[in-house]
Coordinates of C-alpha atoms in Angstrom, one line a residue:
Chain A
M1 CA 14.1 3.5 -33.1
S2 CA 14.5 4.0 -29.2
W3 CA 15.1 0.3 -27.5
Q4 CA 12.6 2.4 -25.0
V5 CA 9.4 1.2 -27.4
H6 CA 10.2 -2.2 -25.3
L7 CA 10.1 -0.4 -21.4
P8 CA 6.6 -2.5 -21.6
A9 CA 7.7 -5.7 -22.6
L10 CA 11.0 -5.1 -20.6
I11 CA 9.9 -4.3 -17.0
L12 CA 8.4 -8.0 -16.6
T13 CA 11.3 -9.8 -19.3
I14 CA 13.6 -8.8 -16.2
P15 CA 12.8 -9.3 -13.2
L16 CA 11.3 -12.7 -14.5
L17 CA 14.8 -13.8 -15.6
G18 CA 16.0 -12.7 -12.3
A19 CA 13.7 -15.4 -10.9
F20 CA 14.3 -17.4 -13.2
V21 CA 18.0 -17.2 -12.3
S22 CA 18.4 -17.0 -8.7
I23 CA 17.4 -20.2 -7.9
A24 CA 20.0 -21.6 -9.2
L25 CA 21.9 -19.1 -7.7
T26 CA 23.6 -21.2 -4.4
K27 CA 26.2 -18.3 -3.3
P28 CA 24.9 -16.3 -1.4
R29 CA 26.9 -13.8 -1.6
L30 CA 26.5 -13.9 -6.1
R31 CA 22.5 -14.1 -4.9
N32 CA 22.9 -10.8 -3.2
F33 CA 24.3 -9.4 -6.1
W34 CA 22.4 -10.5 -8.4
F35 CA 19.7 -9.8 -6.2
T36 CA 19.9 -6.2 -5.4
F37 CA 21.0 -5.7 -9.2
I38 CA 17.7 -7.0 -10.2
L39 CA 15.3 -4.8 -8.6
A40 CA 18.1 -1.7 -9.1
A41 CA 17.3 -2.3 -12.7
T42 CA 13.6 -2.7 -13.1
A43 CA 13.9 0.2 -10.7
V44 CA 15.6 2.3 -13.2
L45 CA 12.4 0.3 -16.2
A46 CA 10.3 2.1 -13.8
F47 CA 11.5 4.9 -14.0
L48 CA 11.6 4.7 -17.4
L49 CA 9.1 4.1 -18.7
W50 CA 6.9 6.1 -17.1
R51 CA 9.0 9.0 -18.1
R52 CA 8.0 7.9 -21.7
V53 CA 4.8 7.8 -20.7
G54 CA 4.2 10.8 -19.6
A55 CA 6.6 12.4 -22.5
Y56 CA 3.9 10.0 -25.4
G57 CA 1.3 9.6 -24.1
T58 CA -0.4 6.1 -23.6
L59 CA 2.6 3.0 -25.0
I60 CA 1.2 0.2 -26.5
Y61 CA 3.0 -3.0 -26.6
V62 CA 1.7 -6.0 -28.3
M63 CA 4.0 -9.3 -27.8
G64 CA 3.0 -13.0 -30.1
G65 CA 3.4 -10.1 -33.1
Q66 CA 5.8 -10.2 -36.0
S67 CA 6.5 -6.6 -34.2
W68 CA 6.1 -4.9 -30.9
N69 CA 3.2 -2.1 -32.9
F70 CA 0.1 -2.9 -34.3
T71 CA 0.6 -4.6 -37.5
L72 CA -1.8 -7.1 -37.7
P73 CA -3.4 -8.8 -40.4
S74 CA -6.3 -6.2 -42.2
G75 CA -9.8 -6.8 -41.8
M76 CA -9.4 -7.7 -37.7
A77 CA -12.5 -6.7 -35.9
F78 CA -10.7 -7.0 -32.8
P79 CA -7.2 -7.1 -31.1
I80 CA -5.4 -10.3 -30.8
R81 CA -2.5 -11.2 -28.9
I82 CA -0.8 -10.2 -26.0
I83 CA -1.0 -6.2 -25.1
M84 CA -0.1 -4.3 -22.7
E85 CA -1.4 -0.7 -21.9
V86 CA 0.5 1.6 -19.7
D87 CA -1.6 4.9 -19.3
A88 CA -0.1 7.3 -16.7
F89 CA -2.2 5.3 -14.3
G90 CA -0.2 2.3 -15.1
A91 CA 2.9 3.2 -14.9
F92 CA 2.3 5.8 -11.7
M93 CA 1.4 2.0 -10.1
V94 CA 4.4 0.5 -11.9
L95 CA 7.2 3.2 -10.0
T96 CA 5.4 3.3 -6.7
G97 CA 5.5 -0.2 -6.5
A98 CA 9.3 -1.0 -8.0
I99 CA 10.7 1.5 -5.3
S100 CA 8.8 -0.7 -3.0
A101 CA 10.3 -4.0 -4.3
L102 CA 13.8 -2.1 -4.1
A103 CA 13.7 -0.6 -0.7
S104 CA 12.2 -4.2 1.2
G105 CA 14.6 -6.3 -1.0
L106 CA 17.6 -4.5 -0.3
F107 CA 15.9 -4.8 3.3
S108 CA 15.9 -8.2 3.4
I109 CA 19.6 -9.2 2.5
R110 CA 20.5 -9.9 5.3
F111 CA 17.7 -12.0 6.8
L112 CA 18.9 -13.9 3.5
D113 CA 21.7 -14.9 6.2
R114 CA 19.1 -16.6 8.4
V115 CA 18.3 -18.6 6.2
H116 CA 19.5 -22.4 4.1
D117 CA 17.3 -21.9 0.9
G118 CA 17.1 -18.3 0.5
N119 CA 17.5 -18.7 -3.6
K120 CA 14.3 -19.2 -3.6
F121 CA 13.5 -16.0 -1.5
V122 CA 14.4 -14.1 -3.9
S123 CA 12.6 -16.0 -6.6
L124 CA 9.5 -16.1 -4.6
F125 CA 10.4 -12.5 -3.9
L126 CA 11.1 -11.4 -7.9
L127 CA 8.3 -13.1 -10.0
L128 CA 6.3 -12.1 -7.1
L129 CA 7.5 -8.3 -8.4
T130 CA 7.1 -9.8 -12.1
A131 CA 3.2 -10.8 -11.1
M132 CA 2.6 -7.7 -9.5
L133 CA 4.4 -5.1 -12.8
G134 CA 2.3 -7.9 -15.2
L135 CA -0.9 -6.8 -13.3
E136 CA -0.4 -3.2 -14.1
V137 CA 0.8 -3.1 -17.6
T138 CA -1.4 -5.5 -19.0
G139 CA -4.3 -4.3 -21.3
D140 CA -5.9 -8.3 -21.3
L141 CA -8.3 -9.6 -18.8
F142 CA -7.0 -12.8 -19.1
N143 CA -3.4 -12.2 -19.1
F144 CA -4.8 -9.7 -15.7
F145 CA -6.3 -13.6 -14.4
V146 CA -2.8 -14.6 -15.3
F147 CA -1.2 -12.0 -13.6
L148 CA -2.9 -12.4 -10.6
E149 CA -2.6 -16.6 -9.7
I150 CA 1.3 -16.0 -10.2
A151 CA 0.9 -13.1 -7.9
S152 CA -1.1 -15.3 -5.2
V153 CA 1.4 -18.8 -5.5
A154 CA 4.1 -16.6 -5.4
S155 CA 2.7 -14.5 -2.1
Y156 CA 1.9 -18.0 -0.6
G157 CA 5.4 -19.4 -0.3
L158 CA 6.6 -15.8 1.0
I159 CA 3.3 -16.0 3.7
A160 CA 4.7 -19.8 4.3
F161 CA 8.7 -18.9 3.9
W162 CA 9.0 -19.8 7.8
R163 CA 7.8 -22.8 6.9
D164 CA 8.3 -24.4 10.6
T165 CA 5.6 -22.0 12.4
P166 CA 2.7 -23.0 12.6
E167 CA 0.6 -19.5 12.7
A168 CA 2.7 -19.3 9.4
I169 CA 1.6 -22.2 7.6
E170 CA -2.1 -21.3 8.8
A171 CA -0.9 -17.4 7.5
S172 CA -0.8 -19.3 3.5
F173 CA -3.4 -21.2 4.0
K174 CA -5.9 -18.8 4.4
Y175 CA -5.0 -17.1 2.0
T176 CA -4.5 -19.3 -0.7
V177 CA -8.4 -20.8 0.2
L178 CA -9.5 -17.1 0.1
S179 CA -7.5 -16.3 -3.4
T180 CA -8.1 -18.9 -4.9
F181 CA -11.8 -18.7 -5.0
V182 CA -11.7 -14.9 -5.6
A183 CA -9.6 -15.8 -8.4
L184 CA -12.1 -18.2 -9.9
L185 CA -14.9 -15.9 -8.8
F186 CA -12.4 -13.2 -11.2
L187 CA -12.0 -16.2 -13.9
V188 CA -15.6 -16.4 -13.9
G189 CA -16.7 -13.1 -14.9
V190 CA -13.4 -12.9 -17.5
G191 CA -15.6 -16.1 -18.6
I192 CA -18.3 -14.2 -19.1
L193 CA -17.5 -10.7 -21.1
Y194 CA -15.5 -13.5 -23.3
G195 CA -17.9 -14.5 -23.8
V196 CA -20.4 -11.8 -24.2
Y197 CA -17.7 -9.8 -26.2
G198 CA -14.9 -12.7 -27.9
T199 CA -12.8 -10.2 -27.4
L200 CA -10.0 -10.0 -23.5
N201 CA -9.0 -6.7 -24.5
M202 CA -10.3 -4.3 -21.6
A203 CA -10.0 -1.5 -24.7
A204 CA -12.2 -3.4 -27.0
I205 CA -14.6 -4.2 -24.4
A206 CA -14.9 -0.9 -23.5
K207 CA -15.7 0.1 -26.1
N208 CA -18.5 -2.2 -27.1
I209 CA -19.9 -2.9 -23.3
Q210 CA -23.9 -2.6 -23.1
V211 CA -24.1 -2.8 -19.5
G212 CA -26.9 -5.8 -19.7
F213 CA -27.2 -8.7 -16.5
L214 CA -24.5 -11.2 -17.6
E215 CA -21.9 -7.8 -17.2
K216 CA -23.8 -6.3 -14.2
V217 CA -23.2 -10.1 -12.3
A218 CA -18.9 -10.2 -13.8
L219 CA -19.2 -6.3 -12.3
V220 CA -20.0 -7.7 -8.9
L221 CA -17.6 -11.0 -9.4
F222 CA -14.4 -8.2 -10.4
I223 CA -15.5 -6.3 -8.4
A224 CA -16.0 -9.3 -4.9
S225 CA -13.4 -10.4 -5.5
M226 CA -10.8 -6.8 -6.5
A227 CA -11.6 -5.9 -3.1
M228 CA -11.0 -9.0 -1.0
K229 CA -7.7 -9.0 -2.5
C230 CA -6.9 -5.1 -1.3
G231 CA -7.8 -6.7 2.0
A232 CA -11.4 -4.1 2.2
V233 CA -13.1 -4.1 4.7
P234 CA -15.0 -6.8 6.0
L235 CA -12.9 -9.1 3.7
H236 CA -10.0 -8.6 5.1
M237 CA -9.9 -10.7 7.6
W238 CA -6.3 -12.5 5.9
E239 CA -4.1 -9.7 6.2
P240 CA -2.9 -9.1 9.5
D241 CA -2.3 -13.2 9.9
A242 CA -0.4 -12.6 6.4
Y243 CA 1.4 -9.5 7.2
G244 CA 2.0 -10.3 10.4
Q245 CA 4.0 -13.8 9.6
A246 CA 5.5 -12.4 6.6
P247 CA 9.3 -12.9 7.1
A248 CA 10.0 -9.5 7.9
G249 CA 10.6 -7.2 4.7
I250 CA 7.5 -8.9 3.1
P251 CA 4.6 -7.1 4.4
C252 CA 6.1 -3.6 2.9
F253 CA 6.2 -5.3 -0.6
L254 CA 3.0 -6.8 -0.2
V255 CA 1.7 -3.3 1.0
V256 CA 1.9 -3.0 -2.9
V257 CA 0.9 -5.9 -4.0
G258 CA -2.6 -5.5 -2.6
Q259 CA -2.5 -1.8 -4.7
A260 CA -2.1 -3.6 -7.5
S261 CA -5.5 -5.6 -6.7
L262 CA -6.7 -2.2 -6.1
Y263 CA -5.9 -0.7 -9.2
G264 CA -7.6 -4.2 -11.0
M265 CA -10.7 -2.8 -9.1
F266 CA -10.2 1.1 -10.0
R267 CA -9.3 0.0 -14.3
I268 CA -12.4 -1.9 -14.4
A269 CA -14.6 0.5 -12.7
F270 CA -13.7 3.4 -14.3
S271 CA -11.2 2.0 -18.1
I272 CA -13.6 -0.8 -19.7
Y273 CA -17.5 0.3 -17.2
G274 CA -16.9 3.7 -17.4
Q275 CA -19.7 5.4 -18.0
A276 CA -21.2 2.5 -19.3
F277 CA -23.0 1.3 -16.1
H278 CA -25.0 4.0 -15.4
G279 CA -26.7 5.2 -12.3
S280 CA -24.7 5.3 -8.5
V281 CA -24.6 2.6 -7.5
L282 CA -21.0 1.2 -8.5
A283 CA -19.2 4.4 -6.6
W284 CA -21.4 3.9 -3.4
I285 CA -20.7 0.4 -3.2
I286 CA -16.4 1.5 -3.4
V287 CA -17.1 4.4 -1.5
V288 CA -18.8 2.4 1.5
F289 CA -16.0 -0.3 1.6
G290 CA -13.5 3.3 2.6
L291 CA -15.7 3.5 4.8
L292 CA -15.7 0.7 6.2
S293 CA -12.8 -0.7 6.2
M294 CA -11.1 3.4 7.4
F295 CA -12.6 2.3 10.9
I296 CA -13.0 -0.5 11.1
G297 CA -9.1 -0.3 10.7
V298 CA -8.2 2.1 13.1
V299 CA -10.1 0.8 15.7
M300 CA -8.8 -2.9 15.8
A301 CA -5.4 -1.4 15.7
V302 CA -5.2 1.2 18.0
I303 CA -6.1 -2.3 20.6
Q304 CA -3.0 -4.5 19.2
K305 CA 0.1 -5.2 21.0
E306 CA 2.0 -7.0 18.4
A307 CA 4.0 -4.0 15.9
K308 CA 3.1 -6.1 12.7
R309 CA -0.4 -7.0 12.6
L310 CA -1.3 -3.3 14.8
M311 CA 0.2 -1.9 11.2
A312 CA -1.6 -4.8 9.1
Y313 CA -4.6 -3.6 10.4
H314 CA -3.7 -0.1 10.0
C315 CA -2.7 -0.8 6.0
I316 CA -6.3 -1.8 5.9
S317 CA -7.7 1.8 6.8
Q318 CA -5.1 3.3 4.7
T319 CA -6.7 1.1 2.1
G320 CA -10.0 2.8 2.7
Y321 CA -9.2 6.7 2.0
M322 CA -7.7 5.6 -1.5
L323 CA -11.2 3.2 -1.5
M324 CA -13.0 6.2 -0.3
G325 CA -11.6 9.0 -2.7
I326 CA -11.1 7.5 -6.3
G327 CA -14.9 5.7 -5.5
L328 CA -15.6 9.4 -4.6
G329 CA -14.2 10.7 -8.5
L330 CA -16.4 7.6 -9.6
L331 CA -19.5 9.3 -8.1
A332 CA -18.5 12.1 -9.8
L333 CA -17.4 10.8 -13.5
S334 CA -20.8 10.9 -15.1
S335 CA -21.3 14.6 -14.1
P336 CA -18.6 17.3 -15.4
Q337 CA -19.5 19.3 -12.8
A338 CA -19.8 17.2 -9.6
M339 CA -15.8 16.4 -11.4
S340 CA -15.4 19.5 -10.8
E341 CA -16.7 20.4 -8.1
F342 CA -15.2 17.9 -5.7
G343 CA -14.8 14.9 -7.9
F344 CA -11.0 15.2 -9.7
T345 CA -10.3 16.5 -6.2
A346 CA -11.1 13.7 -4.2
M347 CA -9.5 11.1 -7.4
K348 CA -5.5 13.1 -6.9
G349 CA -6.7 12.3 -3.0
G350 CA -7.5 8.8 -3.5
I351 CA -4.2 8.8 -6.4
F352 CA -1.8 10.2 -4.0
H353 CA -2.7 8.1 -0.6
I354 CA -1.6 5.5 -3.4
I355 CA 1.5 6.5 -3.5
N356 CA 2.1 8.0 1.0
N357 CA 0.9 4.2 1.8
A358 CA 3.2 3.0 -0.5
M359 CA 6.1 4.6 1.4
Y360 CA 5.2 4.8 4.9
K361 CA 3.6 2.3 5.5
G362 CA 6.6 0.3 4.1
L363 CA 8.8 1.9 6.2
L364 CA 6.2 1.3 9.3
F365 CA 6.7 -2.7 8.6
L366 CA 10.0 -2.4 7.5
T367 CA 11.4 -1.2 11.5
A368 CA 8.9 -3.8 12.7
G369 CA 10.9 -5.9 10.9
S370 CA 14.0 -4.0 12.0
L371 CA 12.6 -4.2 15.7
F372 CA 12.3 -8.5 15.4
Y373 CA 15.7 -8.3 13.5
A374 CA 17.3 -7.3 16.8
T375 CA 14.7 -8.3 19.2
G376 CA 13.7 -11.1 18.1
T377 CA 10.1 -9.8 19.1
T378 CA 7.8 -7.2 18.0
D379 CA 5.1 -7.9 21.0
L380 CA 4.8 -4.8 21.8
N381 CA 4.3 -5.7 25.9
K382 CA 8.2 -7.0 26.0
L383 CA 10.0 -4.0 23.7
G384 CA 10.7 -0.3 25.0
G385 CA 14.1 2.1 25.4
L386 CA 14.8 1.2 22.2
S387 CA 15.6 4.7 21.2
R388 CA 18.9 5.0 22.9
N389 CA 20.1 1.8 21.1
M390 CA 18.7 2.1 17.7
P391 CA 18.7 5.9 16.6
Y392 CA 18.2 5.4 13.2
T393 CA 15.6 3.0 13.0
T394 CA 13.5 5.2 15.7
A395 CA 14.1 8.4 13.4
M396 CA 12.4 6.6 10.3
F397 CA 10.0 5.7 12.3
A398 CA 9.1 9.0 14.2
V399 CA 8.6 10.5 10.6
A400 CA 6.9 7.2 9.2
A401 CA 4.0 7.5 12.1
A402 CA 4.0 11.0 11.8
A403 CA 3.4 11.1 7.7
I404 CA 1.1 8.1 8.6
A405 CA -2.0 9.9 10.9
G406 CA -1.4 13.6 8.5
L407 CA 0.6 15.8 10.9
P408 CA 1.3 18.6 8.7
P409 CA 3.7 19.0 6.9
F410 CA 3.9 15.9 6.5
N411 CA 3.3 13.3 3.2
G412 CA -0.3 12.1 4.4
F413 CA -1.4 15.3 5.5
V414 CA -1.9 17.0 1.6
S415 CA -4.0 13.9 0.6
K416 CA -6.1 13.7 3.4
L417 CA -6.8 17.1 3.1
L418 CA -7.9 16.6 -0.3
I419 CA -10.0 13.9 0.3
Y420 CA -11.5 15.4 3.8
E421 CA -12.0 18.5 2.0
S422 CA -13.8 17.0 -1.3
S423 CA -15.7 14.4 0.5
F424 CA -17.2 17.0 2.5
V425 CA -18.8 18.7 -0.1
V426 CA -21.1 15.6 -0.8
H427 CA -21.5 14.2 2.8
P428 CA -19.6 16.1 5.7
F429 CA -20.3 12.5 8.0
L430 CA -17.2 10.5 5.0
A431 CA -14.9 14.0 5.9
V432 CA -15.8 13.3 9.6
V433 CA -15.0 9.4 9.5
A434 CA -11.4 10.3 7.5
M435 CA -11.1 12.9 10.1
V436 CA -12.2 10.2 13.4
T437 CA -9.5 7.9 11.6
S438 CA -6.3 10.0 11.6
I439 CA -7.1 11.0 14.7
L440 CA -6.5 7.1 16.0
T441 CA -3.9 6.6 13.4
L442 CA -2.2 9.1 15.5
A443 CA -3.7 7.4 18.5
S444 CA -2.5 4.4 17.8
F445 CA 1.2 5.1 16.6
V446 CA 2.2 6.6 19.8
K447 CA 1.3 3.9 21.9
V448 CA 4.2 2.6 19.0
F449 CA 6.1 4.7 19.7
Q450 CA 5.7 5.5 23.7
S451 CA 5.2 1.3 23.7
G452 CA 8.8 0.1 21.2
F453 CA 11.0 3.2 21.4
L454 CA 10.6 5.4 24.3
G455 CA 10.5 4.8 28.5
P456 CA 13.5 3.6 30.3
S457 CA 15.7 0.4 29.7
K458 CA 14.5 -3.3 30.2
E459 CA 17.3 -5.4 30.9
N460 CA 17.0 -7.6 29.1
M461 CA 17.3 -4.6 26.1
T462 CA 20.6 -3.0 26.9
T463 CA 22.7 -5.1 24.4
I464 CA 20.8 -4.6 21.8
R465 CA 22.4 -2.2 18.6
E466 CA 20.9 -1.4 15.9
V467 CA 20.5 -3.3 12.9
P468 CA 23.4 -3.5 9.3
L469 CA 23.9 -1.2 7.1
T470 CA 21.5 -2.5 3.9
M471 CA 18.8 -3.1 6.5
I472 CA 18.8 1.1 7.0
I473 CA 19.3 1.7 2.9
G474 CA 16.2 0.4 2.9
M475 CA 14.1 1.9 5.6
S476 CA 16.1 5.2 3.8
V477 CA 14.7 4.4 0.3
L478 CA 11.8 5.0 0.9
C479 CA 12.2 7.8 4.3
L480 CA 13.5 10.4 1.5
M481 CA 11.0 9.4 -0.7
I482 CA 8.6 10.4 2.1
L483 CA 10.4 13.6 3.0
A484 CA 10.5 14.4 -0.6
L485 CA 6.4 14.3 -1.6
S486 CA 6.7 16.3 1.8
L487 CA 8.2 18.7 0.3
M488 CA 7.4 18.6 -2.9
P489 CA 3.6 18.1 -2.8
N490 CA 3.7 20.1 -6.4
W491 CA 5.7 18.3 -7.5
A492 CA 4.0 15.6 -7.5
L493 CA 0.3 15.9 -8.1
S494 CA 1.3 18.2 -11.0
N495 CA 3.6 15.4 -12.6
L496 CA 2.8 11.7 -10.5
V497 CA -0.6 12.4 -9.2
E498 CA -2.1 14.7 -11.6
P499 CA -2.1 12.8 -15.0
A500 CA -2.7 9.6 -12.7
A501 CA -5.7 10.6 -12.4
R502 CA -6.9 11.7 -15.8
D503 CA -5.6 8.7 -17.9
L504 CA -8.1 7.2 -15.0
V505 CA -11.2 9.4 -16.4
N506 CA -11.0 9.8 -19.9
Q507 CA -11.7 6.5 -20.2
A508 CA -12.4 7.3 -24.4
S509 CA -7.9 7.7 -24.5
Y510 CA -7.2 4.3 -23.4
I511 CA -10.4 2.8 -25.4
Q512 CA -8.7 5.6 -28.6
A513 CA -4.7 4.4 -27.3
V514 CA -5.9 0.5 -28.9
M515 CA -8.6 0.4 -31.3
G516 CA -7.6 3.9 -32.5
S517 CA -4.6 2.3 -34.5
G518 CA -5.9 0.8 -37.8
L519 CA -8.9 -1.1 -35.8
Q520 CA -12.7 -1.6 -35.4
Chain B
M1 CA 1.0 28.9 -8.1
T2 CA 3.7 29.9 -5.4
I3 CA 6.1 27.4 -4.4
G4 CA 5.1 24.6 -2.1
T5 CA 0.7 25.8 -2.0
I6 CA -1.8 23.5 -3.2
Y7 CA -5.3 24.7 -3.9
T8 CA -7.7 22.0 -3.2
G9 CA -10.6 23.9 -4.6
F10 CA -11.8 24.7 -1.2
G11 CA -8.8 26.6 0.1
Y12 CA -5.1 26.5 0.1
W13 CA -2.0 25.7 2.2
N14 CA 1.8 25.9 1.9
V15 CA 4.8 23.2 3.0
Y16 CA 7.2 25.5 3.5
A17 CA 4.5 27.9 5.8
W18 CA 4.7 24.7 7.8
V19 CA 7.8 23.9 7.5
M20 CA 9.1 27.5 8.8
F21 CA 6.5 27.4 12.2
F22 CA 8.2 24.4 13.1
A23 CA 11.7 26.2 12.6
L24 CA 10.5 29.3 14.2
G25 CA 9.1 27.0 17.5
A26 CA 12.2 25.2 17.4
L27 CA 14.2 28.4 17.6
I28 CA 12.4 29.3 20.1
V29 CA 11.7 25.5 22.4
L30 CA 16.5 26.4 22.5
C31 CA 15.8 29.9 23.7
I32 CA 13.8 28.6 26.4
R33 CA 16.0 26.7 27.5
S34 CA 19.4 28.6 26.9
T35 CA 18.5 30.6 29.7
G36 CA 17.6 27.4 32.7
R37 CA 20.7 26.3 34.5
N38 CA 24.1 25.3 33.5
D39 CA 24.7 23.7 36.6
Y40 CA 24.0 20.1 34.8
E41 CA 26.3 17.0 36.1
K42 CA 25.8 13.7 34.1
G43 CA 26.4 10.3 36.3
T44 CA 25.5 12.8 39.8
Y45 CA 21.2 12.4 41.8
Q46 CA 20.5 15.2 38.8
D47 CA 19.8 12.8 36.4
E48 CA 17.1 10.4 38.5
V49 CA 14.3 9.4 37.7
F50 CA 11.3 11.2 40.6
Y51 CA 9.4 8.1 40.8
G52 CA 6.5 9.1 43.7
G53 CA 9.6 9.6 46.2
N54 CA 10.0 5.7 45.8
P55 CA 13.1 4.0 44.9
V56 CA 13.4 3.2 41.5
P57 CA 13.0 0.2 39.8
Q58 CA 16.3 -1.7 38.7
D59 CA 14.5 -3.2 35.7
G60 CA 12.7 -0.4 33.4
Q61 CA 10.3 -3.6 32.9
D62 CA 9.1 -2.4 36.1
L63 CA 8.9 0.6 35.4
A64 CA 7.8 0.4 32.1
V65 CA 3.6 1.4 31.4
P66 CA 2.4 -1.8 28.8
A67 CA 0.8 -1.6 25.1
S68 CA -2.4 -3.6 25.8
S69 CA -2.7 -1.5 29.1
S70 CA -2.6 2.1 26.4
Y71 CA -5.8 3.4 26.0
W72 CA -7.3 1.6 28.7
G73 CA -10.1 3.8 29.2
F74 CA -11.0 4.9 25.5
T75 CA -11.4 0.9 24.9
K76 CA -13.7 0.2 28.0
A77 CA -15.4 3.0 27.3
I78 CA -16.1 1.0 24.3
A79 CA -16.6 -2.3 25.1
S80 CA -19.7 -3.5 24.3
F81 CA -18.1 -2.7 20.5
Y82 CA -15.1 -4.1 20.7
D83 CA -16.8 -7.5 22.2
L84 CA -18.1 -7.0 19.3
L85 CA -15.7 -6.7 16.3
V86 CA -13.1 -8.5 17.9
G87 CA -15.8 -12.0 18.0
V88 CA -16.2 -11.2 14.2
H89 CA -12.4 -11.7 13.7
T90 CA -12.6 -15.0 14.5
G91 CA -9.5 -16.4 12.3
I92 CA -11.5 -19.5 11.2
L93 CA -10.8 -20.0 7.6
S94 CA -15.2 -20.3 7.4
D95 CA -15.5 -17.7 9.0
Y96 CA -13.6 -15.4 6.3
M97 CA -15.1 -17.4 3.7
G98 CA -18.8 -17.1 4.6
L99 CA -18.3 -13.1 5.5
L100 CA -16.6 -13.2 1.4
I101 CA -19.8 -14.7 0.1
A102 CA -22.7 -12.9 2.3
T103 CA -20.6 -9.5 0.8
A104 CA -21.0 -11.1 -2.6
A105 CA -24.8 -11.4 -1.7
V106 CA -25.3 -7.7 -0.9
I107 CA -23.2 -6.4 -4.1
S108 CA -25.2 -9.2 -6.0
L109 CA -28.7 -7.4 -4.8
L110 CA -27.7 -3.2 -4.9
I111 CA -25.7 -3.8 -8.9
L112 CA -28.4 -6.1 -10.3
L113 CA -32.5 -5.2 -8.7

């Protein structure tokens, strides 16, 4: 038996161990080494997990039992204990999140030199990483709620980390109240399904679900709560506040944490409800969330003059592409013809956009962090002419901005092309909104480039120097990922995206992986 | 399957064709540049910014177009839309909560009815 059967557990225990140990590490050098080691180890485990799922199919891991696999007492009607279920979609999300966390962590190390309680930062960061990965590997609805809460609590601390700044406290407070409220909505939804089906396992519920009034109420609660957590318009307003006030490396990480909520929404819509929910209402709700997020997010971004707030609005806008792409896949779920005509292409576009957005949006947030580190501000009215002083940051910003704007040959173009063409089949209006959003995205990043990096040097900016090496390495991780995804789109689609899309669509295999193991 | 070609189901797109296109464009730009004057000297009057014939301000701050002035025409043209949109983004938590409840209510109506 290979040790790799324990990967679904190790991917959670390693960062969790890192979080608890780091609180005791007060020596900066040791703490930084530990932080880097844990992040690198988690990224390696995520890669191995993704590779193993690719080789052996959906992985199941039972926690709290005598063995990691199904050796439950006979006669069980449904699975008990904490069950991890990692299919290709989950593994894809884990890999994306771990890479982003590595880049964000490396970037943050030099910022830790400026605070006296950096070990608390590291501890919260690793706790957030554990929770994010937990959301993506759990096969249990109540555990999903638990990880959602852990992620929320760690996020509150990180957003308010500059606790001497009233704005940071305010941003964290708003997020706390909203998150707590939606977590309660989610918990009520979980309670409803538990009351009806007597189990919390997602596959077991999916196998038995018959959508009646109570199941619909639970679905409303799940969709509303996940829409708020992923920042879909009109539930997005916490996001610019939170991303704008969090320490420089954190928004990059919060992007993938937000995507974990998106994952939750899709897992519930496809794997639990799936075709049991008749009609296209749910799909259209997700598509409309996508349309609103794309357009409102980008038009709000155009008028921002603070780099991190501008990028936060773009984050909302990019989430819209994912919602629309995968929402169109849900629309086609009950019709094999629609799925082959546009549904699967839209899903590929939406899922490819998840990793693309994690990489280029993360890199953009890190470049904004570099500007803050070097100049002490991200106010675009105060910046200017920094391309001469910060050539590496400038080059990487240009790559990320071109990618997010969907300029060929960058990766953002490929995922957007798939979404444009598939959405056009459903209705040309959808494709038009997506394209207008792309144009406005380009416009607002041209503004950032012109205001921050081009133009004459300002007198108070002449002594600015490039950021330290560890920050450049952090940015380079994401920049290299963007270039790799851009230059090898076939590989990315065949190996990363298509297996994830196939597993998300295939509700039967998700159910079979748990319920086919000797359980009824 | 051709290397680097993405088939969308409606057409195809090749990344390397675009890379070659940009490489070719860069080559043409370099060729045109090489035909330019070769008597350029750094640090002379040739380096000076042309500022409409006026003296160039010392501080770049006086030359730069601030970010808040970018796309002035665009935002002015749809000012009423922006007034509405910015007005909704109050920054007040109770408004956020109201929107959350209203959205949940709309989703409920759509799914339950």
